[in-house]
Amino acid sequence: EAGVAQSPRYKIIEKRQSVAFWCNPISGHATLYWYQQILGQGPKLLIQFQNNGVVDDSQLPKDRFSAERLKGVDSTLKIQPAKLEDSAVYLCASSLVRTSTDTQYFGPGTRLTVL
Amino acid sequence: GQQVMQIPQYQHVQEGEDFTTYCNSSTTLSNIQWYKQRPGGHPVFLIQLVKSGEVKKQKRLTFQFGEAKKNSSLHITATQTTDVGTYFCAGSGFSGGYNKLIFGAGTRLAVHP
């Protein structure tokens, strides 16, 4: 079974530029999550999708971050404009269903450096 | 706010020594999950605990969930160099998201041969 795919793996941009990340979850997984992991910290949930609908985006900085999952499969996360403090690893995860006992499977992440 | 605290932040052991990391939640959890992240890697699911007082074992790893479902621990017996990485606990059952996981900051384990 293929895992969660993410691209690019690394991205370096200057502040105020825009950037987009892509995620392809495990086939058949209805729930998709985007996390931000700052160096030395645990992953922090940014947004959670159930199929193509948003379940939780309470910690997404909506003035600069946006995410979509148009057909309920792939997802993109965009930052516009980027700030220095956005430097982090952006992890995508998926789970089969949206229950509190379901396992989340993480992708390899995209390491973003904002200069 | 919703928080999961994890201690210690960092543990340095000699190979063969035991290791324990502790996790505490500000509120009662419906379940707790443990993940391991190797250096440069992504979090990998280890186990989930659901019942009050639950204890589960995976070879040299023992996981416990407190009676009040607000704390948990991971104990590794006789560490090996392959155990190196950061261990995260993640609590679920907080308000605002049925499967929302709140991660602790992790305990980074270094094992010296």
Coordinates of C-alpha atoms in Angstrom, one line a residue:
Chain A
E1 CA 0.0 0.0 0.0
A2 CA 1.5 3.4 -1.0
G3 CA 1.9 5.9 1.8
V4 CA 1.0 9.6 1.9
A5 CA 2.9 11.5 -0.8
Q6 CA 4.0 15.1 -0.5
S7 CA 5.9 17.5 -2.7
P8 CA 8.1 19.3 -2.8
R9 CA 10.3 17.8 -0.1
Y10 CA 12.2 21.1 0.4
K11 CA 11.5 24.7 -0.5
I12 CA 13.5 27.9 0.2
I13 CA 11.8 31.2 -0.4
E14 CA 12.2 34.8 0.6
K15 CA 9.8 36.5 3.0
R16 CA 6.7 37.9 1.3
Q17 CA 6.9 35.3 -1.5
S18 CA 4.2 32.7 -2.0
V19 CA 4.5 28.9 -1.8
A20 CA 2.3 25.9 -2.3
F21 CA 2.5 22.3 -1.0
W22 CA 0.8 19.3 -2.4
C23 CA -0.4 16.2 -0.7
N24 CA -1.8 12.9 -2.0
P25 CA -3.3 10.8 0.8
I26 CA -3.5 7.0 1.1
S27 CA -6.0 5.7 -1.4
G28 CA -9.5 5.5 0.2
H29 CA -8.7 7.7 3.2
A30 CA -11.5 10.2 3.7
T31 CA -9.8 12.4 6.2
L32 CA -6.8 14.6 5.5
Y33 CA -4.8 16.7 7.9
W34 CA -2.2 19.4 7.5
Y35 CA 0.2 20.0 10.4
Q36 CA 3.0 22.5 10.9
Q37 CA 6.0 21.3 12.9
I38 CA 8.4 23.9 14.0
L39 CA 11.9 22.7 14.9
G40 CA 11.9 21.2 18.4
Q41 CA 8.1 21.1 18.7
G42 CA 5.4 18.6 18.1
P43 CA 3.2 18.8 15.1
K44 CA 0.4 21.4 15.3
L45 CA -2.8 20.8 13.4
L46 CA -3.6 23.6 10.8
I47 CA -6.6 22.2 9.0
Q48 CA -8.6 18.9 8.8
F49 CA -10.7 17.8 5.9
Q50 CA -13.4 15.2 5.7
N51 CA -13.6 14.3 2.0
N52 CA -13.7 17.8 0.5
G53 CA -15.2 19.7 3.4
V54 CA -13.3 21.5 6.2
V55 CA -13.9 20.0 9.7
D56 CA -11.5 22.1 11.7
D57 CA -9.4 25.1 10.6
S58 CA -9.3 26.9 14.0
Q59 CA -5.5 27.1 14.0
L60 CA -5.0 28.1 10.4
P61 CA -3.7 31.7 10.1
K62 CA -6.4 32.5 7.5
D63 CA -4.9 35.9 6.6
R64 CA -2.0 34.1 4.9
F65 CA -2.7 30.4 4.8
S66 CA -5.2 28.7 2.6
A67 CA -5.9 25.0 1.8
E68 CA -8.3 23.1 -0.4
R69 CA -9.2 19.6 -1.2
L70 CA -11.4 20.1 -4.2
K71 CA -12.2 16.5 -5.3
G72 CA -11.9 14.9 -1.9
V73 CA -8.5 13.3 -2.7
D74 CA -5.4 15.5 -3.2
S75 CA -4.9 18.7 -1.2
T76 CA -2.8 21.8 -1.5
L77 CA -1.7 24.2 1.2
K78 CA -0.7 27.7 0.3
I79 CA 1.1 30.5 2.1
Q80 CA 0.8 34.0 0.8
P81 CA 2.8 36.0 1.7
A82 CA 5.3 34.0 3.8
K83 CA 6.9 35.2 7.0
L84 CA 10.1 34.2 8.6
E85 CA 8.2 32.4 11.4
D86 CA 6.6 30.1 8.8
S87 CA 9.9 28.2 8.5
A88 CA 8.9 24.7 9.5
V89 CA 8.1 21.2 8.2
Y90 CA 4.6 20.9 6.8
L91 CA 3.3 17.5 7.3
C92 CA 0.3 16.0 5.6
A93 CA -1.5 13.0 7.2
S94 CA -4.5 10.9 6.3
S95 CA -6.8 8.5 8.1
L96 CA -9.5 6.1 6.9
V97 CA -12.4 7.7 8.7
R98 CA -12.9 10.5 11.1
T99 CA -13.2 8.8 14.5
S100 CA -11.2 9.5 17.6
T101 CA -9.6 6.1 17.5
D102 CA -8.4 6.1 13.9
T103 CA -4.7 6.0 13.1
Q104 CA -3.2 8.9 11.2
Y105 CA -0.5 8.1 8.6
F106 CA 2.0 10.9 8.0
G107 CA 3.7 11.8 4.8
P108 CA 7.5 12.7 4.6
G109 CA 6.8 16.4 4.9
T110 CA 7.9 19.5 3.1
R111 CA 10.7 21.5 4.8
L112 CA 10.1 25.2 4.2
T113 CA 12.8 27.8 4.9
V114 CA 11.8 31.4 4.7
L115 CA 14.8 33.8 4.4
Chain B
G1 CA -6.3 26.0 26.5
Q2 CA -5.9 22.5 25.3
Q3 CA -2.5 21.3 26.1
V4 CA -0.4 18.1 26.2
M5 CA 2.7 18.4 28.3
Q6 CA 5.6 16.0 27.8
I7 CA 8.7 15.4 29.9
P8 CA 11.6 15.2 29.8
Q9 CA 12.4 17.2 26.7
Y10 CA 15.6 15.3 26.2
Q11 CA 17.1 12.1 27.5
H12 CA 20.6 10.8 27.0
V13 CA 21.2 7.1 28.0
Q14 CA 23.8 4.4 27.6
E15 CA 22.7 1.5 25.5
G16 CA 21.1 -1.1 27.7
E17 CA 19.7 1.5 30.2
D18 CA 15.9 2.0 30.5
F19 CA 14.1 5.1 29.3
T20 CA 10.7 6.6 30.3
T21 CA 8.8 9.6 28.9
Y22 CA 5.7 11.0 30.6
C23 CA 2.7 12.8 29.1
N24 CA 0.1 14.9 30.9
S25 CA -3.1 16.5 29.6
S26 CA -4.9 19.5 30.9
T27 CA -8.2 17.7 30.3
T28 CA -9.5 14.2 30.2
L29 CA -8.7 12.4 27.0
S30 CA -10.8 10.0 25.0
N31 CA -7.6 8.2 23.9
I32 CA -3.9 8.8 23.6
Q33 CA -1.6 7.9 20.7
W34 CA 2.2 7.5 20.7
Y35 CA 4.4 8.3 17.7
K36 CA 8.1 8.0 17.0
Q37 CA 10.0 10.3 14.7
R38 CA 13.5 9.4 13.6
P39 CA 15.9 12.2 12.9
G40 CA 14.9 13.8 9.6
G41 CA 11.8 11.6 9.4
H42 CA 8.1 11.9 9.9
P43 CA 6.0 10.7 12.8
V44 CA 5.2 7.0 12.7
F45 CA 2.3 5.6 14.7
L46 CA 3.3 3.3 17.5
I47 CA 0.2 2.6 19.5
Q48 CA -3.1 3.8 20.8
L49 CA -4.5 3.6 24.3
V50 CA -8.3 4.0 24.9
K51 CA -9.3 2.5 28.2
S52 CA -8.6 3.9 31.7
G53 CA -5.6 2.2 33.3
E54 CA -4.7 0.4 30.0
V55 CA -1.3 -1.1 29.7
K56 CA 0.1 -2.4 26.3
K57 CA 3.4 -3.9 25.4
Q58 CA 5.3 -4.0 22.2
K59 CA 8.5 -6.0 22.7
R60 CA 10.7 -3.7 24.9
L61 CA 8.1 -0.9 24.9
T62 CA 5.5 -0.6 27.6
F63 CA 2.7 2.0 27.3
Q64 CA 0.4 3.0 30.1
F65 CA -2.8 5.2 30.2
G66 CA -3.7 6.7 33.6
E67 CA -6.8 5.8 35.5
A68 CA -8.1 9.4 35.1
K69 CA -7.2 9.3 31.3
K70 CA -5.2 12.5 31.7
N71 CA -1.7 11.0 31.7
S72 CA 0.3 8.4 30.0
S73 CA 3.8 7.0 29.9
L74 CA 6.1 5.1 27.5
H75 CA 8.9 2.9 29.0
I76 CA 11.6 1.3 27.0
T77 CA 13.6 -1.5 28.6
A78 CA 17.2 -2.0 27.7
T79 CA 17.5 0.7 25.0
Q80 CA 19.2 0.0 21.7
T81 CA 20.7 2.5 19.2
T82 CA 17.7 1.8 17.0
D83 CA 15.5 3.4 19.6
V84 CA 17.0 6.9 18.8
G85 CA 14.4 9.5 17.9
T86 CA 11.8 11.7 19.3
Y87 CA 8.8 10.2 21.0
F88 CA 5.5 12.1 20.9
C89 CA 2.3 11.5 22.7
A90 CA -0.8 12.9 21.1
G91 CA -4.1 13.2 22.9
S92 CA -7.5 13.1 21.3
G93 CA -11.0 13.9 22.4
F94 CA -10.6 17.6 22.9
S95 CA -13.5 19.9 21.9
G96 CA -13.6 21.3 18.4
G97 CA -12.7 18.3 16.4
Y98 CA -13.7 14.7 16.8
N99 CA -10.3 13.3 15.8
K100 CA -8.2 16.3 16.6
L101 CA -4.9 15.3 18.0
I102 CA -2.9 17.6 20.3
F103 CA 0.7 16.7 20.2
G104 CA 3.1 17.1 23.1
A105 CA 6.5 18.7 22.4
G106 CA 8.2 15.3 22.4
T107 CA 11.0 13.6 24.2
R108 CA 14.2 13.3 22.2
L109 CA 16.1 10.1 23.0
A110 CA 19.8 9.8 22.4
V111 CA 21.4 6.3 23.0
H112 CA 25.1 5.9 23.2
P113 CA 26.7 2.6 22.5

